[in-house]
mmCIF file of C-alpha atoms in Angstrom:
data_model
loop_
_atom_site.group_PDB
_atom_site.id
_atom_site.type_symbol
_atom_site.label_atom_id
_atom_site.label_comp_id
_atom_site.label_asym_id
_atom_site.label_seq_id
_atom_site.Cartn_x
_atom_site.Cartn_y
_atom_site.Cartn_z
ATOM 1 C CA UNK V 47 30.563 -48.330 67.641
ATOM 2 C CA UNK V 48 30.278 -48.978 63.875
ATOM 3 C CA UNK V 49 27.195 -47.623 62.051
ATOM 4 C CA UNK V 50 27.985 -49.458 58.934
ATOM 5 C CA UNK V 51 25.930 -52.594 59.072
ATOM 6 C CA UNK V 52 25.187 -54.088 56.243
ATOM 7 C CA UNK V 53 26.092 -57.332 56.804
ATOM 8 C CA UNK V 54 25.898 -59.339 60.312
ATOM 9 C CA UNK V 55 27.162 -63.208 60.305
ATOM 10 C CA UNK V 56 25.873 -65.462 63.444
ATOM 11 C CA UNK V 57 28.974 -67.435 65.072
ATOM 12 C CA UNK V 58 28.437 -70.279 66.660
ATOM 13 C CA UNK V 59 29.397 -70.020 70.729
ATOM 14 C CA UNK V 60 30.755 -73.756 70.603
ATOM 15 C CA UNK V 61 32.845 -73.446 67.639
ATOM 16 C CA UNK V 62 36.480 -72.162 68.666
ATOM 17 C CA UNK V 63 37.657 -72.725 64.867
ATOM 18 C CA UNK V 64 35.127 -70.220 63.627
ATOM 19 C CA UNK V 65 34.790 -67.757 66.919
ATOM 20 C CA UNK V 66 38.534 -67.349 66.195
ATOM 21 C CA UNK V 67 38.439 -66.307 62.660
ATOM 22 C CA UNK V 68 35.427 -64.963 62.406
ATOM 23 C CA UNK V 69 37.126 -61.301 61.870
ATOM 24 C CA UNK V 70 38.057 -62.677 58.103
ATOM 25 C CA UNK V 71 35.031 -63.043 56.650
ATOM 26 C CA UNK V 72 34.452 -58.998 55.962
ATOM 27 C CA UNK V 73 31.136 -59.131 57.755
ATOM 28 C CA UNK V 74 30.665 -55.709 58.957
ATOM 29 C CA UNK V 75 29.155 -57.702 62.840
ATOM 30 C CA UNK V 76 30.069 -60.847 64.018
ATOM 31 C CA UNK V 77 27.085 -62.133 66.177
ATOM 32 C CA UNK V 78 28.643 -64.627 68.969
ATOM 33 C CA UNK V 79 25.796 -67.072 69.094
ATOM 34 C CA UNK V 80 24.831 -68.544 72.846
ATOM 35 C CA UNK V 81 21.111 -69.578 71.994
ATOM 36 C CA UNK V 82 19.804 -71.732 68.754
ATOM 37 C CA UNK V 83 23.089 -73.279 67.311
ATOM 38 C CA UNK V 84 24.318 -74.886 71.221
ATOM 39 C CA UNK V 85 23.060 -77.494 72.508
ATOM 40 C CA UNK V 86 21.479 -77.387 76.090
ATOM 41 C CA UNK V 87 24.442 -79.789 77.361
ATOM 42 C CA UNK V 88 27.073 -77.002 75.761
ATOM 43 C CA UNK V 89 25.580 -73.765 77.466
ATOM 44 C CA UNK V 90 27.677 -73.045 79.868
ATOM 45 C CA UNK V 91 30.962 -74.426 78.055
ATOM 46 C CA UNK V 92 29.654 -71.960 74.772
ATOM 47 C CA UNK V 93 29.546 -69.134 77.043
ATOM 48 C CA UNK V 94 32.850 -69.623 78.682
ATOM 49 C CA UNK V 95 34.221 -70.290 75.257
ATOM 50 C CA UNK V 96 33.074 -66.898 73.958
ATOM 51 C CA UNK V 97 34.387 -64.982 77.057
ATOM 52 C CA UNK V 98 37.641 -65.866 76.743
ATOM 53 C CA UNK V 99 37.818 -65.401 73.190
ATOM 54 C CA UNK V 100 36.316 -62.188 73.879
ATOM 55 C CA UNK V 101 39.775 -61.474 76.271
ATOM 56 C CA UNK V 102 42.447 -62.478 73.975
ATOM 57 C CA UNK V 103 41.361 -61.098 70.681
ATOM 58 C CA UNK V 104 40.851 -57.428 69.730
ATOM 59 C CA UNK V 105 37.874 -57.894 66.792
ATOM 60 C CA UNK V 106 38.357 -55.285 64.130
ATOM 61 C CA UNK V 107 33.907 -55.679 63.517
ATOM 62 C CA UNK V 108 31.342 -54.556 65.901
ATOM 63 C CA UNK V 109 30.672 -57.647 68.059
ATOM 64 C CA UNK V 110 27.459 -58.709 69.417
ATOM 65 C CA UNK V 111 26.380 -61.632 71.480
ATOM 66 C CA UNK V 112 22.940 -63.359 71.105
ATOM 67 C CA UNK V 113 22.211 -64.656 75.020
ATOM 68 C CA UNK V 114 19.606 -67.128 75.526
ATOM 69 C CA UNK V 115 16.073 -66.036 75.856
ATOM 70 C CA UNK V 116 14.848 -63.797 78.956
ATOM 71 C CA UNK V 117 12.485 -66.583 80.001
ATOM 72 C CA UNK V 118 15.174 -69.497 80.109
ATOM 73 C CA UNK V 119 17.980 -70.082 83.001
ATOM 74 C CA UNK V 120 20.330 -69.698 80.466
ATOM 75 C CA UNK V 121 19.912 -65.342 80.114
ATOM 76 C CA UNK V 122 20.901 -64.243 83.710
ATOM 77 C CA UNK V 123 24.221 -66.557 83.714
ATOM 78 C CA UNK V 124 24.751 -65.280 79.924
ATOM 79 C CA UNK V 125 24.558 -61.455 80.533
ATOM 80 C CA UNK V 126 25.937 -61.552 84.008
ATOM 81 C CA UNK V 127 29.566 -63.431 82.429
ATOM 82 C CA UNK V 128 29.231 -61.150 78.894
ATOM 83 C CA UNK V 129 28.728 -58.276 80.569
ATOM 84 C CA UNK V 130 32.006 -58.119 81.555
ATOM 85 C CA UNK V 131 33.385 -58.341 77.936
ATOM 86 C CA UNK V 132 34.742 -55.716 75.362
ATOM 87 C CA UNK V 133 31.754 -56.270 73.045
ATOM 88 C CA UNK V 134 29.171 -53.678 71.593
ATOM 89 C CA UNK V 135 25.814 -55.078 71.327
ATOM 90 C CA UNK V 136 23.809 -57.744 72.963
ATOM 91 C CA UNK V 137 21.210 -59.422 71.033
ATOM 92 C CA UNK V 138 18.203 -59.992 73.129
ATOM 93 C CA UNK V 139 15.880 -63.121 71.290
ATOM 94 C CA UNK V 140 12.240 -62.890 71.708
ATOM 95 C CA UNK V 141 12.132 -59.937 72.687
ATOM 96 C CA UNK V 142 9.275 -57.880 75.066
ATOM 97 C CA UNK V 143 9.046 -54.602 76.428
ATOM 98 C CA UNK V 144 9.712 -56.322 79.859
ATOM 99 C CA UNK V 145 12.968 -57.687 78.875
ATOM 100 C CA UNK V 146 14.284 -54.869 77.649
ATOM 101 C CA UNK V 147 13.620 -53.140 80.716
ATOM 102 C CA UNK V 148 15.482 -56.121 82.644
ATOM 103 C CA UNK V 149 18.856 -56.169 79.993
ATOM 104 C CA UNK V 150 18.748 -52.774 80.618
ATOM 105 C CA UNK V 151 18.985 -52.334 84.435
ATOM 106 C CA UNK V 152 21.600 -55.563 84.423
ATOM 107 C CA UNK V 153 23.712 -53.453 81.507
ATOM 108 C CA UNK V 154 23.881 -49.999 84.262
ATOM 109 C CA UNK V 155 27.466 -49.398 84.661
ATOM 110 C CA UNK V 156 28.525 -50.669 80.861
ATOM 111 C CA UNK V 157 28.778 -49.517 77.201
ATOM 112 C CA UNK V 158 27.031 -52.053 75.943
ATOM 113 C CA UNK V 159 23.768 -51.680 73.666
ATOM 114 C CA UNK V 160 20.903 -53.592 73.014
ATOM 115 C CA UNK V 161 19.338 -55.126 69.978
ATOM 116 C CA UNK V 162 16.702 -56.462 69.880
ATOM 117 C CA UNK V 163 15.212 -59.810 67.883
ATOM 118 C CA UNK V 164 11.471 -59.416 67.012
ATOM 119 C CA UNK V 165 10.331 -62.862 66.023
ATOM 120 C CA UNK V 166 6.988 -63.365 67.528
ATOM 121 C CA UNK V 167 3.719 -62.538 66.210
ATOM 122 C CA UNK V 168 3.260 -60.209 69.377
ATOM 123 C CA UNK V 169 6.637 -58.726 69.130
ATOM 124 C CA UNK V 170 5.893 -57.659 65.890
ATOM 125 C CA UNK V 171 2.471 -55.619 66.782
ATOM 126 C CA UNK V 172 4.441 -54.099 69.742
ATOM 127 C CA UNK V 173 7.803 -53.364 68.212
ATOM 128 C CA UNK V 174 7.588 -49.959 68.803
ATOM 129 C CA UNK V 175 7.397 -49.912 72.288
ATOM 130 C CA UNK V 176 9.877 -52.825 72.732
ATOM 131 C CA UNK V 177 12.457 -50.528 70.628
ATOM 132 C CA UNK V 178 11.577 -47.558 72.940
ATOM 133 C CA UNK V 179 11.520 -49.236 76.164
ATOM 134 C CA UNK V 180 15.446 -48.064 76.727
ATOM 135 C CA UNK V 181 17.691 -45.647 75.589
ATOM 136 C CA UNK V 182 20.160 -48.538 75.243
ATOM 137 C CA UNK V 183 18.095 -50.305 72.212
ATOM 138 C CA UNK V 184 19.967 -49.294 68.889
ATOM 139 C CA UNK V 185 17.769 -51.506 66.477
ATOM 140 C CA UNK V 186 16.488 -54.586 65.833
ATOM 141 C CA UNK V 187 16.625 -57.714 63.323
ATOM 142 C CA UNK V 188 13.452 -59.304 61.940
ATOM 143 C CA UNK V 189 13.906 -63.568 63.456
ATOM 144 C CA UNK V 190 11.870 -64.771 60.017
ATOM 145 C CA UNK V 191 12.070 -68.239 61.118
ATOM 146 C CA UNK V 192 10.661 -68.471 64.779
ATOM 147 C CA UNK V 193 8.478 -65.571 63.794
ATOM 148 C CA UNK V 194 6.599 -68.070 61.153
ATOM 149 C CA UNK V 195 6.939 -70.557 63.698
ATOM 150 C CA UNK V 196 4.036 -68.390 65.555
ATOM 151 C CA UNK V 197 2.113 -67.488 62.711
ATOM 152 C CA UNK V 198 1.842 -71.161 62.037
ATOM 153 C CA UNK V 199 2.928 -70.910 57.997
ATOM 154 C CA UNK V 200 5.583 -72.025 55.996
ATOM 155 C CA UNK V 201 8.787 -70.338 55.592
ATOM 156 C CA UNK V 202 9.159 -69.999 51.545
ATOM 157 C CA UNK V 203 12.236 -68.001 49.657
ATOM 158 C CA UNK V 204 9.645 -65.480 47.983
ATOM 159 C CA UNK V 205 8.979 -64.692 52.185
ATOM 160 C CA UNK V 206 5.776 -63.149 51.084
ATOM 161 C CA UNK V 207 4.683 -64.489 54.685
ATOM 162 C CA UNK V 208 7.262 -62.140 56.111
ATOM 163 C CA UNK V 209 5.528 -59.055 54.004
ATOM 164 C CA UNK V 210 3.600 -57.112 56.407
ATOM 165 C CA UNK V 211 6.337 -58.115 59.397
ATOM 166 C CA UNK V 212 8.936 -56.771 56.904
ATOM 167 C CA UNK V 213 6.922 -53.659 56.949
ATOM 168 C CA UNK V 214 5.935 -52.574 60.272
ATOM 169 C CA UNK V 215 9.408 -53.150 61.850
ATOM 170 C CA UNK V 216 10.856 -51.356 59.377
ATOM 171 C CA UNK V 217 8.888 -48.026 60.232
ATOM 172 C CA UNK V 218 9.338 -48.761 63.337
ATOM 173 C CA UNK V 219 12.818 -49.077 63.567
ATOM 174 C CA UNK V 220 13.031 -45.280 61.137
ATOM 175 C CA UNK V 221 10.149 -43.770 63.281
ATOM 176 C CA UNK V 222 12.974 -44.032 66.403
ATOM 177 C CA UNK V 223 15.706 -43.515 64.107
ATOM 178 C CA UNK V 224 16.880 -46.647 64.927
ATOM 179 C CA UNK V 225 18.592 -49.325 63.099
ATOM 180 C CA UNK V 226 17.033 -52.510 61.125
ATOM 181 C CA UNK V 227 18.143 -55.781 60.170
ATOM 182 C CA UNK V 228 16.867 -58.177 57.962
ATOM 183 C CA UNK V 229 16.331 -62.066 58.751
ATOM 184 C CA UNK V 230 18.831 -64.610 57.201
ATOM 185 C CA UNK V 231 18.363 -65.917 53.907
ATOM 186 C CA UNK V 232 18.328 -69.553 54.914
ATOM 187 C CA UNK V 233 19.730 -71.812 51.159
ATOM 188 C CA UNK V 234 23.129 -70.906 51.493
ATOM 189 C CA UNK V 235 23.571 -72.641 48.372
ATOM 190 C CA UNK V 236 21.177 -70.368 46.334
ATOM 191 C CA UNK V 237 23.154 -67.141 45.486
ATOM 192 C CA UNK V 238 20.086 -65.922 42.770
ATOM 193 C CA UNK V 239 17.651 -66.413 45.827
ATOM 194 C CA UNK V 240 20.331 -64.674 48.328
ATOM 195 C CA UNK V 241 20.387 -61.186 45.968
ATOM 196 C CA UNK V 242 16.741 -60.970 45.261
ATOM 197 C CA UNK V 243 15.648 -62.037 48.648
ATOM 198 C CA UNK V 244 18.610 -59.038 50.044
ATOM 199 C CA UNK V 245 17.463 -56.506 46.926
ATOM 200 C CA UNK V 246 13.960 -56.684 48.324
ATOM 201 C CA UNK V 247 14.720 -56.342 52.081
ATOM 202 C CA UNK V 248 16.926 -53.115 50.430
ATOM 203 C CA UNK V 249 13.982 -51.723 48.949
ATOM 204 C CA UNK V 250 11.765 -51.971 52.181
ATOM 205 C CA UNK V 251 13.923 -49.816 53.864
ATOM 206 C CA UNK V 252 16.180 -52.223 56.021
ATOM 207 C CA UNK V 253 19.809 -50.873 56.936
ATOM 208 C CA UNK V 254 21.100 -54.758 56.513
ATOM 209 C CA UNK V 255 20.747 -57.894 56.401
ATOM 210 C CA UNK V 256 21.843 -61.125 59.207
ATOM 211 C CA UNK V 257 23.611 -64.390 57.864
ATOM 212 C CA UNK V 258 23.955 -67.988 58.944
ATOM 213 C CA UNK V 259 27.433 -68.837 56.884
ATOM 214 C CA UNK V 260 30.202 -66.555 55.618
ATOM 215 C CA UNK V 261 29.885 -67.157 52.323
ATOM 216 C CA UNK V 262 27.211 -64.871 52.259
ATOM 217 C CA UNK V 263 29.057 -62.012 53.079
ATOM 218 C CA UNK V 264 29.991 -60.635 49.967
ATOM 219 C CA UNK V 265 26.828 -60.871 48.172
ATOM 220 C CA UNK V 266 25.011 -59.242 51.056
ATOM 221 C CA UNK V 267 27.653 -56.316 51.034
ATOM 222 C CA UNK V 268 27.256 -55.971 47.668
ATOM 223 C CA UNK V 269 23.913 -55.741 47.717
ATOM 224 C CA UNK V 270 23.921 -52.695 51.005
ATOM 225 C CA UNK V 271 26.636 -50.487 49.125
ATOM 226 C CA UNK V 272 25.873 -47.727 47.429
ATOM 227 C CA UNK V 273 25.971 -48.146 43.714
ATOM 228 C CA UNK V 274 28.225 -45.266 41.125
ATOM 229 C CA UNK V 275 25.484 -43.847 39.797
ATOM 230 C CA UNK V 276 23.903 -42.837 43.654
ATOM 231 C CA UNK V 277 27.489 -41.931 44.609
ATOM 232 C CA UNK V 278 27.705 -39.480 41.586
ATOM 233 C CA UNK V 279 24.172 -38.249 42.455
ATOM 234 C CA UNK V 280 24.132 -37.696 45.903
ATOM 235 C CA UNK V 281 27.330 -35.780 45.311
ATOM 236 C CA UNK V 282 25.746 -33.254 42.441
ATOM 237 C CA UNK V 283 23.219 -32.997 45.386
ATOM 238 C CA UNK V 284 25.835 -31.942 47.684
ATOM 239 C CA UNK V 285 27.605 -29.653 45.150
ATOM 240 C CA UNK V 286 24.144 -27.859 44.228
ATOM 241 C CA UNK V 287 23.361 -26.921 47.863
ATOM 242 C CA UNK V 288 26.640 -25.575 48.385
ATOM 243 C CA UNK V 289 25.779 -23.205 44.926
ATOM 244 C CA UNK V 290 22.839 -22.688 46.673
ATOM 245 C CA UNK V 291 23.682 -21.597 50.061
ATOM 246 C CA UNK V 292 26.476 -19.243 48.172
ATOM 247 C CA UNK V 293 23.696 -17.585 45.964
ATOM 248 C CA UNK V 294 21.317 -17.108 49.048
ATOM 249 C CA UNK V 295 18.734 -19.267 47.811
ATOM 250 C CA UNK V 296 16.769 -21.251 50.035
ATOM 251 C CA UNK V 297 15.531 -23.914 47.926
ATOM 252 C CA UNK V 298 16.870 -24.737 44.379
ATOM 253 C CA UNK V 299 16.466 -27.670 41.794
ATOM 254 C CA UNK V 300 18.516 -30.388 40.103
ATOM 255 C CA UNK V 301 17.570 -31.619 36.515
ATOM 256 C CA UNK V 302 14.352 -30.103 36.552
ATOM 257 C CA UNK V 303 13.353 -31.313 40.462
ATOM 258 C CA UNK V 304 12.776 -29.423 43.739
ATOM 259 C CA UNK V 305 15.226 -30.828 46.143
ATOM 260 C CA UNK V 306 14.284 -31.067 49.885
ATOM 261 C CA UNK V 307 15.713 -31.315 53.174
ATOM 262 C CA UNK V 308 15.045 -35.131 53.258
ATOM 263 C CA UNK V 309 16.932 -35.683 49.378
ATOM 264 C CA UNK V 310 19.722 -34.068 50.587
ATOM 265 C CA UNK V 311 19.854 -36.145 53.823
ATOM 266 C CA UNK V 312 19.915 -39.089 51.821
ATOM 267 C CA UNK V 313 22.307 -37.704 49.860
ATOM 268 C CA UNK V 314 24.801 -37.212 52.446
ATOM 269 C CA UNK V 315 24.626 -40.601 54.106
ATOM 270 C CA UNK V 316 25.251 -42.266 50.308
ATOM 271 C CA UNK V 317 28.539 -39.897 50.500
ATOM 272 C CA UNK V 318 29.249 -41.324 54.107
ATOM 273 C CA UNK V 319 28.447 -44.868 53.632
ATOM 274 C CA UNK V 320 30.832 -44.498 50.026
ATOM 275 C CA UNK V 321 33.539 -42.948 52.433
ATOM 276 C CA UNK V 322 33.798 -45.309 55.101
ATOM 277 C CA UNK V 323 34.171 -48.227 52.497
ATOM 278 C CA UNK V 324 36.272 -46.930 50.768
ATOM 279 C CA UNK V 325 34.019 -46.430 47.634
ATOM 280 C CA UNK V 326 34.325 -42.633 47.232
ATOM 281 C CA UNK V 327 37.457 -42.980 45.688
ATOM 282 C CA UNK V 328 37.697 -42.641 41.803
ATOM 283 C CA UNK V 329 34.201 -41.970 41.837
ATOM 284 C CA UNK V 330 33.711 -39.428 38.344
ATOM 285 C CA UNK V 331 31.352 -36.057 38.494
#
């Protein structure tokens, strides 16, 4: 399973075109979509589609499937027929400590992991216990839309409305060392908007962000990577220990400041992240 994930683009489950190619568009998750973008009439036709895409294409990205909520007839058909597909994650809507408990006991017997969608005002003030209620629950992503939906306010680009949601799922998420996704940035015509709205989610702490249209992608990736300058300090970090550890000293400094357990932890996941995309490369000392 991937643990890169800065980028995850929703797929619509009726659209064969797109389900099909979705591999091209460099997101780092596709997100097979059986709930908000098909129609009630095209549920069961969506989630055929998307199972037998699922058995004649090997996806290169992590793949995840959002089934309908736990509450609608839709989720027992959609888990039961997905279940039996070569996909990673299943991305449970609305999510409560109940239904994660359910996905769970209907997942026995697979690989397949849970995330889960906090976009209620109650998920939200319980999101660490729905991220705890399994072993199987990897992370979540932050639903900004539905979740203003229930705090009865309008969704604005600036998402100060989202602030303190932002927030609490995002400790939550690192408290259980778990992962955590950001909602979609919903003008996919405002590129400005899309990199200060991503920036921001960044600085808060979140491992990613979703997407409702590819060209997204890049911006959002650009965003997650590691820049030259953290590359080139997080390896001096790396190279200072090392003189460290040789000398027998337990704790030492770099330009003038203590560095801790937790720097050098971030340190080495800048050097990992750089690695795996292939940014480590030419990078100068």
């Amino acid at each position: 399973m991937a643990n890169i994930r800065r980028s995850m683009l929703f797929i619509p489950g009726n659209n064969s075109g797109m389900l099909i190619s979705s591999d091209v568009f460099d997101a780092d998750s596709i997100i097979f979509d059986l709930e908000d973008s098909v129609a009630l009439d095209e549920k069961d036709s969506a989630r055929i589609l998307v199972k037998e895409v699922l058995k004649t294409i090997h996806f290169k990205s992590e793949i995840i499937v959002r089934v309908n909520p736990f509450d609608t007839p839709y989720y027992a058909l959609d888990v039961e027929e997905i279940k039996q597909s070569n996909i990673d994650l299943i991305l449970l809507p609305k999510a409560t400590v109940e239904s994660v408990i359910d996905l769970s006991k209907r997942l026995e017997g697979t690989e397949i992991g849970i995330m889960v969608l906090i976009e209620t005002a109650m998920g939200v003030e319980q999101v660490y216990n729905i991220l705890d209620a399994s072993n199987r629950c990897y992370g979540l992503m932050l639903g900004g839309e539905d979740l203003c939906v229930d705090l009865n306010c309008k969704r604005t680009k600036l998402g100060q409305e989202l602030f303190y949601a932002r927030g609490r799922v995002v400790n939550a998420a690192h408290a259980l060392n778990k992962f955590v996704i950001d909602t979609p940035f919903t003008d996919i015509y405002d590129e400005s908007g899309l990199e200060k709205d991503t920036l921001f989610a960044k600085s808060l702490g979140f491992d990613g962000k979703a997407s409702i249209n590819p060209r997204q992608i890049v911006s959002i990736n650009q965003v997650f990577n590691p820049t030259i300058d953290e590359i080139n300090h997080a390896k001096r970090i790396i190279e200072a220990k090392d003189r460290a550890l040789k000398e027998g000293k337990g704790v030492f400094s770099l330009d003038g400041k203590m560095v801790d357990l937790p720097i050098i932890k971030r340190a080495e996941k800048i050097i990992e992240m750089a690695s795996k995309i292939g940014l480590i490369k030419g990078v100068l000392l």
